[in-house]
XYZ file of C-alpha atoms in Angstrom:
524
model
C 133.862 -1.357 42.772
C 134.527 -1.390 39.244
C 130.884 -1.688 38.210
C 130.200 1.535 40.122
C 133.083 3.484 38.565
C 132.087 2.266 35.338
C 128.232 3.459 35.953
C 129.683 6.882 36.994
C 131.557 7.202 33.669
C 128.757 7.058 31.957
C 126.864 8.966 33.849
C 129.229 11.474 33.443
C 129.315 11.399 29.458
C 125.335 11.297 29.178
C 125.606 14.777 31.245
C 127.855 16.024 28.798
C 125.880 15.414 26.079
C 126.332 14.597 21.754
C 125.316 14.822 18.676
C 121.735 13.028 18.063
C 121.579 11.436 14.686
C 118.410 9.626 13.171
C 117.676 6.683 10.858
C 114.211 4.956 9.697
C 111.040 6.304 8.485
C 110.112 9.480 8.320
C 106.323 9.346 7.404
C 103.841 8.362 9.788
C 101.339 7.072 6.613
C 103.737 4.276 5.790
C 105.050 2.857 8.918
C 103.158 -0.338 10.250
C 101.238 -0.339 6.852
C 101.984 -3.271 4.937
C 102.651 -1.530 1.741
C 103.563 2.173 1.007
C 105.785 4.403 -0.732
C 109.653 4.066 0.634
C 110.879 7.429 -0.661
C 111.894 9.466 2.778
C 113.143 7.072 4.607
C 116.520 7.807 5.684
C 118.667 4.548 5.981
C 121.989 5.761 6.982
C 122.019 7.518 10.547
C 121.645 11.538 9.528
C 121.365 14.675 11.756
C 118.548 16.611 12.258
C 118.835 20.032 10.705
C 117.189 22.055 13.737
C 119.554 20.101 16.183
C 122.714 20.164 14.303
C 125.336 21.028 17.011
C 122.878 20.704 19.749
C 124.119 18.616 23.079
C 121.588 16.206 23.357
C 121.741 14.484 26.625
C 118.908 12.007 26.796
C 116.583 10.400 24.090
C 113.540 8.108 24.214
C 111.158 6.784 22.079
C 108.354 4.332 22.133
C 107.910 0.402 20.919
C 104.237 0.976 19.618
C 102.635 2.419 16.959
C 100.669 6.197 17.955
C 98.358 8.547 17.361
C 98.349 12.261 18.135
C 96.426 12.595 21.220
C 98.309 15.733 22.793
C 101.647 14.227 23.437
C 103.490 16.736 22.449
C 102.567 18.818 25.328
C 102.136 21.911 23.185
C 98.608 22.244 24.852
C 96.853 20.972 21.555
C 96.815 18.368 18.908
C 98.237 20.049 15.913
C 100.808 17.896 13.904
C 104.710 19.773 14.662
C 106.989 18.737 11.520
C 110.142 19.701 13.476
C 111.157 20.007 16.952
C 109.687 22.778 19.032
C 110.541 23.355 22.438
C 107.523 22.759 25.251
C 106.960 26.312 26.759
C 105.268 24.877 29.680
C 108.312 22.963 30.400
C 110.930 25.972 29.879
C 111.115 26.200 34.051
C 112.140 22.942 34.379
C 115.378 20.990 34.434
C 114.411 17.956 32.684
C 116.859 14.818 33.427
C 114.731 12.100 31.796
C 111.768 11.130 29.502
C 109.546 8.193 28.646
C 107.198 7.730 25.957
C 104.119 5.376 25.553
C 101.599 4.777 22.690
C 100.106 8.282 22.940
C 101.470 9.814 26.060
C 104.945 11.361 27.273
C 105.959 11.202 30.916
C 109.016 13.346 32.095
C 111.060 13.813 35.358
C 112.482 17.220 36.489
C 116.271 17.017 38.406
C 114.288 17.912 41.928
C 112.433 14.460 41.561
C 109.048 15.880 39.983
C 107.079 13.985 37.140
C 105.025 15.734 34.768
C 102.825 13.755 31.712
C 100.736 14.803 28.950
C 99.063 12.831 25.833
C 96.235 10.319 26.186
C 94.754 9.116 29.890
C 91.796 7.239 29.023
C 93.458 4.705 31.436
C 94.839 6.696 33.853
C 98.529 7.021 32.466
C 99.451 10.065 33.018
C 99.188 9.161 36.716
C 97.845 12.464 37.771
C 95.032 10.662 39.956
C 91.992 11.105 37.452
C 91.161 9.944 33.990
C 88.120 12.184 33.554
C 90.115 13.810 30.820
C 91.105 11.333 28.366
C 93.400 14.057 27.009
C 95.166 16.154 28.480
C 97.723 18.078 25.945
C 99.420 19.934 28.196
C 101.566 18.928 31.303
C 100.115 17.617 34.201
C 101.720 16.840 37.868
C 102.063 13.213 38.402
C 100.953 12.271 41.849
C 104.449 10.757 42.526
C 107.390 12.181 44.861
C 111.081 11.817 44.705
C 111.226 10.488 40.966
C 114.636 9.082 40.242
C 113.841 7.053 36.715
C 110.746 6.643 34.481
C 109.872 3.753 32.042
C 106.539 4.118 29.782
C 104.785 0.993 28.736
C 101.975 1.088 25.697
C 99.304 2.364 28.263
C 100.853 2.253 31.229
C 104.007 3.759 33.304
C 106.303 2.782 35.728
C 107.965 5.143 38.324
C 110.953 4.543 40.503
C 111.036 6.577 43.785
C 113.615 6.970 46.328
C 110.899 7.204 49.106
C 111.269 4.350 51.511
C 109.400 1.317 51.359
C 107.658 2.815 47.807
C 110.820 2.564 45.686
C 108.576 1.465 42.449
C 105.235 2.891 41.411
C 102.616 2.303 38.218
C 99.843 3.363 37.099
C 97.686 2.942 34.060
C 95.916 0.022 32.151
C 95.915 -2.897 34.059
C 94.850 -5.373 31.320
C 97.802 -8.084 31.752
C 98.955 -7.447 35.328
C 101.162 -5.221 33.705
C 101.044 -3.115 37.054
C 102.020 -5.648 39.368
C 99.166 -5.152 41.667
C 97.481 -8.743 41.577
C 94.547 -7.752 39.337
C 94.146 -6.823 35.987
C 91.005 -5.280 37.066
C 88.665 -6.683 34.705
C 84.954 -6.373 34.376
C 81.941 -6.712 32.350
C 79.979 -3.386 30.804
C 76.782 -4.681 31.667
C 75.615 -7.937 33.465
C 73.811 -9.307 30.337
C 77.345 -8.030 28.142
C 80.337 -10.323 27.280
C 82.187 -7.326 26.628
C 85.043 -7.132 28.814
C 86.802 -3.603 29.743
C 89.618 -2.937 32.691
C 89.270 -0.401 35.359
C 91.848 2.356 35.022
C 94.319 3.229 37.683
C 94.758 6.919 37.241
C 96.800 7.304 40.724
C 100.670 5.969 41.123
C 100.699 2.919 43.524
C 103.378 1.020 44.789
C 103.661 -2.705 44.253
C 103.473 -4.125 47.599
C 105.140 -7.268 46.883
C 108.268 -5.296 46.264
C 108.135 -2.949 49.048
C 111.268 -4.526 50.730
C 113.232 -4.309 47.822
C 115.050 -1.309 46.584
C 114.365 -1.126 42.764
C 116.881 0.324 40.501
C 116.632 -0.159 37.175
C 113.137 -0.884 35.167
C 112.423 -1.246 31.335
C 108.840 -1.719 29.818
C 107.544 -3.423 26.379
C 104.305 -2.992 25.094
C 102.340 -4.382 28.107
C 105.373 -6.240 30.013
C 107.709 -4.942 32.548
C 111.214 -5.758 33.643
C 112.882 -4.555 37.077
C 116.256 -4.916 38.632
C 116.855 -4.546 42.311
C 119.829 -3.708 44.618
C 121.016 -6.828 44.937
C 120.870 -7.685 41.545
C 117.902 -9.838 41.079
C 115.641 -9.747 38.249
C 111.788 -9.504 37.887
C 109.468 -9.455 35.007
C 105.681 -9.181 35.375
C 102.621 -8.377 33.007
C 101.720 -10.115 29.173
C 103.456 -13.249 29.015
C 103.395 -14.162 25.170
C 106.173 -15.527 23.347
C 108.264 -15.909 26.885
C 109.323 -12.270 27.290
C 108.881 -12.674 30.900
C 111.534 -15.256 30.737
C 109.971 -18.429 33.149
C 109.936 -20.741 30.521
C 106.360 -20.840 30.401
C 103.769 -18.089 28.840
C 101.424 -17.231 31.084
C 100.600 -13.409 32.394
C 102.043 -12.760 35.575
C 99.943 -10.085 37.923
C 102.938 -9.675 40.350
C 106.663 -9.529 39.904
C 107.995 -12.733 39.396
C 112.076 -13.463 39.791
C 113.558 -14.762 37.254
C 115.411 -17.862 37.845
C 118.525 -17.540 36.107
C 119.821 -14.429 37.614
C 120.015 -15.592 40.742
C 122.875 -17.096 42.928
C 126.168 -16.495 40.955
C 124.857 -14.764 38.205
C 123.183 -11.804 39.394
C 123.717 -8.316 37.710
C 126.214 -5.627 38.544
C 125.617 -2.218 39.438
C 126.160 -1.139 36.052
C 123.900 -3.363 33.962
C 121.916 -2.855 31.520
C 118.089 -3.467 31.210
C 115.957 -3.198 28.003
C 112.715 -4.101 27.000
C 111.476 -4.357 23.232
C 107.535 -4.996 22.237
C 108.260 -8.811 22.000
C 110.940 -9.393 24.314
C 113.589 -8.295 26.733
C 117.530 -7.965 27.551
C 119.900 -7.338 30.132
C 123.567 -7.679 30.602
C 124.916 -9.776 33.417
C 128.237 -11.528 34.794
C 131.075 -9.853 32.662
C 128.784 -7.599 30.481
C 127.285 -10.824 28.647
C 124.145 -9.745 26.793
C 121.357 -12.419 27.445
C 117.958 -11.929 25.563
C 114.651 -13.650 25.953
C 111.087 -13.755 24.186
C 110.683 -13.136 20.383
C 114.010 -12.494 19.240
C 113.981 -13.345 15.432
C 111.086 -13.352 13.235
C 111.653 -16.922 12.361
C 112.311 -19.513 14.559
C 112.094 -20.573 18.055
C 110.849 -17.809 20.546
C 113.446 -18.106 23.665
C 111.077 -18.795 26.483
C 114.075 -18.148 29.148
C 117.202 -15.832 29.041
C 119.750 -16.956 26.722
C 123.296 -15.496 26.169
C 123.898 -13.624 22.526
C 127.241 -15.281 21.889
C 127.335 -12.613 18.735
C 128.225 -9.782 21.449
C 130.585 -12.005 24.105
C 133.451 -10.013 25.093
C 132.006 -6.358 23.869
C 131.473 -3.567 26.576
C 127.920 -2.914 26.471
C 126.855 0.767 27.552
C 124.018 0.994 26.398
C 120.993 -0.715 24.443
C 117.529 -0.192 23.317
C 114.841 -2.511 21.454
C 111.775 -1.470 19.288
C 109.338 -3.535 17.578
C 111.444 -6.276 16.322
C 114.735 -4.488 16.227
C 117.483 -3.565 18.577
C 120.812 -1.070 19.053
C 123.837 -1.169 21.129
C 126.379 0.621 22.046
C 129.534 -1.308 22.799
C 133.318 0.284 22.688
C 133.816 2.483 19.723
C 131.269 0.683 17.553
C 127.457 1.099 17.016
C 125.958 -2.215 16.445
C 122.220 -3.181 15.540
C 120.057 -6.255 14.048
C 116.711 -7.613 13.687
C 113.624 -7.133 11.240
C 113.517 -3.588 9.400
C 111.535 -2.153 6.716
C 112.421 1.460 7.024
C 116.234 1.254 7.263
C 116.105 1.616 11.124
C 119.161 -0.388 11.347
C 121.427 2.081 9.850
C 123.273 0.037 7.379
C 123.030 2.521 4.344
C 121.678 2.504 0.608
C 124.277 -0.618 -0.031
C 123.989 -2.184 3.260
C 120.772 -4.930 4.230
C 118.034 -4.040 5.486
C 117.332 -6.484 7.803
C 120.027 -8.811 9.721
C 119.372 -11.966 12.006
C 122.399 -11.460 13.658
C 124.321 -8.365 15.053
C 125.864 -6.474 12.467
C 128.204 -3.339 12.828
C 126.977 -0.005 11.458
C 129.907 0.579 9.405
C 129.200 4.169 8.888
C 129.610 5.012 13.078
C 132.675 2.889 13.509
C 135.421 4.225 15.834
C 132.745 6.623 17.283
C 131.689 6.637 20.963
C 128.136 6.286 21.518
C 126.142 7.643 24.641
C 122.747 6.548 24.215
C 120.350 4.740 21.752
C 116.548 4.715 21.223
C 114.484 2.472 18.964
C 110.585 3.514 18.113
C 108.643 1.960 15.383
C 110.306 2.135 12.701
C 113.174 4.482 13.354
C 116.374 4.520 15.409
C 118.118 7.043 17.075
C 121.783 7.517 18.170
C 123.855 9.834 20.596
C 127.378 9.936 19.775
C 130.049 11.951 21.755
C 131.590 14.678 19.273
C 135.192 14.348 20.457
C 137.696 13.266 17.866
C 134.705 13.062 15.247
C 133.667 16.222 14.946
C 134.918 16.869 10.998
C 133.534 13.662 10.156
C 129.941 14.775 11.362
C 129.607 16.310 7.982
C 129.290 13.103 6.424
C 125.965 12.242 7.675
C 124.066 15.103 6.250
C 121.430 17.446 7.413
C 117.497 16.484 7.371
C 114.631 18.753 8.166
C 112.702 15.509 8.983
C 109.392 17.075 7.520
C 107.229 14.304 8.973
C 108.501 12.265 11.759
C 106.786 10.183 14.542
C 107.466 8.608 17.688
C 110.184 11.156 19.056
C 111.076 12.523 22.282
C 114.085 14.074 23.078
C 115.610 15.217 26.669
C 117.648 18.389 25.406
C 119.567 19.845 27.995
C 121.989 22.097 25.594
C 124.168 24.472 26.051
C 122.338 27.818 24.683
C 122.508 31.273 24.597
C 120.003 31.409 28.019
C 121.120 28.082 29.495
C 118.453 28.411 32.265
C 115.796 27.688 29.644
C 117.176 23.978 29.456
C 113.912 22.203 28.957
C 112.521 19.312 26.682
C 112.343 19.455 22.378
C 109.639 17.237 20.711
C 108.663 16.396 17.382
C 105.809 13.452 16.536
C 103.792 13.035 13.378
C 100.142 13.334 14.387
C 97.610 11.000 13.100
C 96.530 10.611 9.620
C 92.946 12.856 8.124
C 89.770 11.297 8.595
C 89.251 10.060 5.048
C 92.827 8.186 5.472
C 91.472 5.789 8.153
C 92.060 2.725 7.897
C 89.108 0.088 7.799
C 88.920 -0.955 11.378
C 89.491 -4.262 12.611
C 87.678 -6.805 14.161
C 87.864 -6.721 18.145
C 87.679 -9.558 20.201
C 85.941 -10.065 23.359
C 88.828 -9.414 25.763
C 89.790 -6.327 23.495
C 90.409 -3.015 25.697
C 88.349 -0.006 24.918
C 91.691 1.693 24.491
C 92.721 -0.657 21.809
C 89.264 -0.168 20.390
C 89.843 3.475 20.050
C 93.157 3.430 18.507
C 92.357 0.739 16.032
C 89.540 2.669 14.623
C 92.200 5.142 13.714
C 95.056 4.290 12.238
C 96.762 1.145 13.513
C 94.899 -1.292 10.918
C 98.124 -3.487 10.243
C 98.151 -6.915 12.142
C 101.563 -6.309 12.950
C 100.783 -3.760 15.456
C 97.714 -6.268 16.527
C 100.569 -8.882 17.390
C 102.431 -6.184 19.582
C 100.024 -5.627 21.619
C 98.553 -8.978 22.407
C 95.161 -8.294 20.889
C 94.984 -11.503 18.642
C 91.252 -13.205 19.515
C 92.002 -13.739 23.291
C 90.164 -16.162 25.082
C 90.230 -17.777 28.372
C 92.214 -20.843 29.615
C 92.225 -22.810 32.667
C 94.555 -20.958 35.154
C 97.826 -23.097 35.358
C 100.016 -23.343 38.502
C 100.940 -20.412 41.291
C 97.240 -20.311 42.201
C 96.195 -16.747 40.757
C 92.328 -17.589 40.299
C 90.133 -17.538 37.493
C 91.913 -15.637 35.372
C 95.555 -15.982 35.767
C 96.423 -17.624 32.464
C 95.349 -16.088 29.293
C 95.670 -17.619 25.660
C 98.725 -16.731 23.287
C 97.382 -17.610 20.682
C 93.981 -17.733 19.110
C 92.513 -19.652 21.519
C 95.084 -22.246 21.229
C 98.422 -23.087 23.453
C 101.180 -23.710 21.198
C 104.580 -23.060 22.397
C 105.036 -20.598 19.919
C 103.409 -17.600 21.403
C 100.606 -15.403 19.773
C 101.386 -15.990 15.774
C 103.900 -15.350 14.110
C 104.512 -11.631 12.072
C 104.715 -11.818 8.534
C 108.514 -13.048 7.564
C 111.030 -10.618 6.370
C 111.707 -10.835 2.802
C 115.560 -11.602 2.590
C 117.423 -8.816 1.108
C 118.849 -8.893 -2.603
C 121.778 -6.773 -1.697
C 125.447 -7.767 -0.642
C 126.214 -7.789 3.029
C 129.000 -4.987 3.859
C 132.511 -5.762 3.894
C 133.468 -5.261 7.477
C 131.597 -8.087 9.193
C 133.334 -11.202 10.830
C 132.547 -14.563 10.628
C 129.086 -14.691 9.139
C 128.278 -10.982 9.603
C 128.893 -11.490 13.520
C 130.288 -7.766 14.805
C 134.156 -8.193 15.774
C 136.431 -5.656 17.011
C 138.534 -3.102 15.348
């Protein structure tokens, strides 16, 4: 009962909204590249000038790099350098939103869902993949929608429809749709090039027909879901152990995570999160568990383990990006991970990266309502109550060119009826600035080839989306057929997943003073 009351309290806080703060990279041309200018990065949480004083209820961002393919919903592919109202959504009251690599999905308070952007794999759920881009909102073929989560090129909807509480659409390459297949086939009889049949119509996951799914989160190519009994299921790409099954096989149907059974099921107010390479949730007593690739160095966590640094904290919200994490707990905001652009918010004199959770000192004493992590940036919604006088220290930036940001804005404005979605995202770089195409493996999907030929030339993005040279292995266990198991490295089966991104360079700057033992966050 206490868990239900706590969840209702969080919902009331979200309904009220708060001030949006941003930190990290503001330049698309730098993000994901090995080299580039660092000028313009916001290394401390900063207010966005067009949204100062606006009540932000919900914010979402994708953990994969993206290019401009109409995902702003304005009917074109023009770059917007500041938050702009999506006029075609002005007649709807938007409750939540999800962001993929190059597409956006929103849900309305009356249970409808609309999407716009890249649709080559049917990830918009409109029933057709004929138009590769839909720059204006189109209706998704789902009803009674309660929640949405987006992977790189697929979506998961939660519905209150009986027997169909979870539906998926989009790219099935790693089994992330949960329908028992990756829909792989050869383009020609004599060709060795593999492609994956798009699934443009949202389809209920048959193996979960008897369960009521209440929470869901998506990484780039994997899914985490929780049912009404508190059991956790994962499926999709298994590299780095991000599925939590003590092995790295791809799972084509939902598989229950053993640790969260019997006496360790998730409470109703549990937090569920998925990053590009990992997964997380809170279980009994609010203890945070994580699994997958947690740090740039060291062993991968092949099954859920408690993150002892955050034991005892009342965690209300969490999100993970590429390789960094943000948590709102008690009256603190905590972040950690591998960072390059100031996305951890530690300030100009703070560390750039942190292997262990550490307080964002400038936010100490503030009540965090929501967090979102993108590729190279982070966003935090803070309650203005009792801290309005402190907000001036966060500055006001116009944010000339930010990428990967979609804000569900339900604000008290002069015209309350026009509550809608505001979005801003950096478009693709000009053709003259396109990076050199990297080599494609035989099993790479067509969408990866298309996007790799645009801007995504860095090998870190290649690792995130599971696109290292990928060769077939003999299927092991669970009898899923010839393609059930896929290599987690360059044709080799190692205990460390699909290779490692370059190690983070150690910061020469001193750690900030308000840290506990070994920088561990501690309560005031």
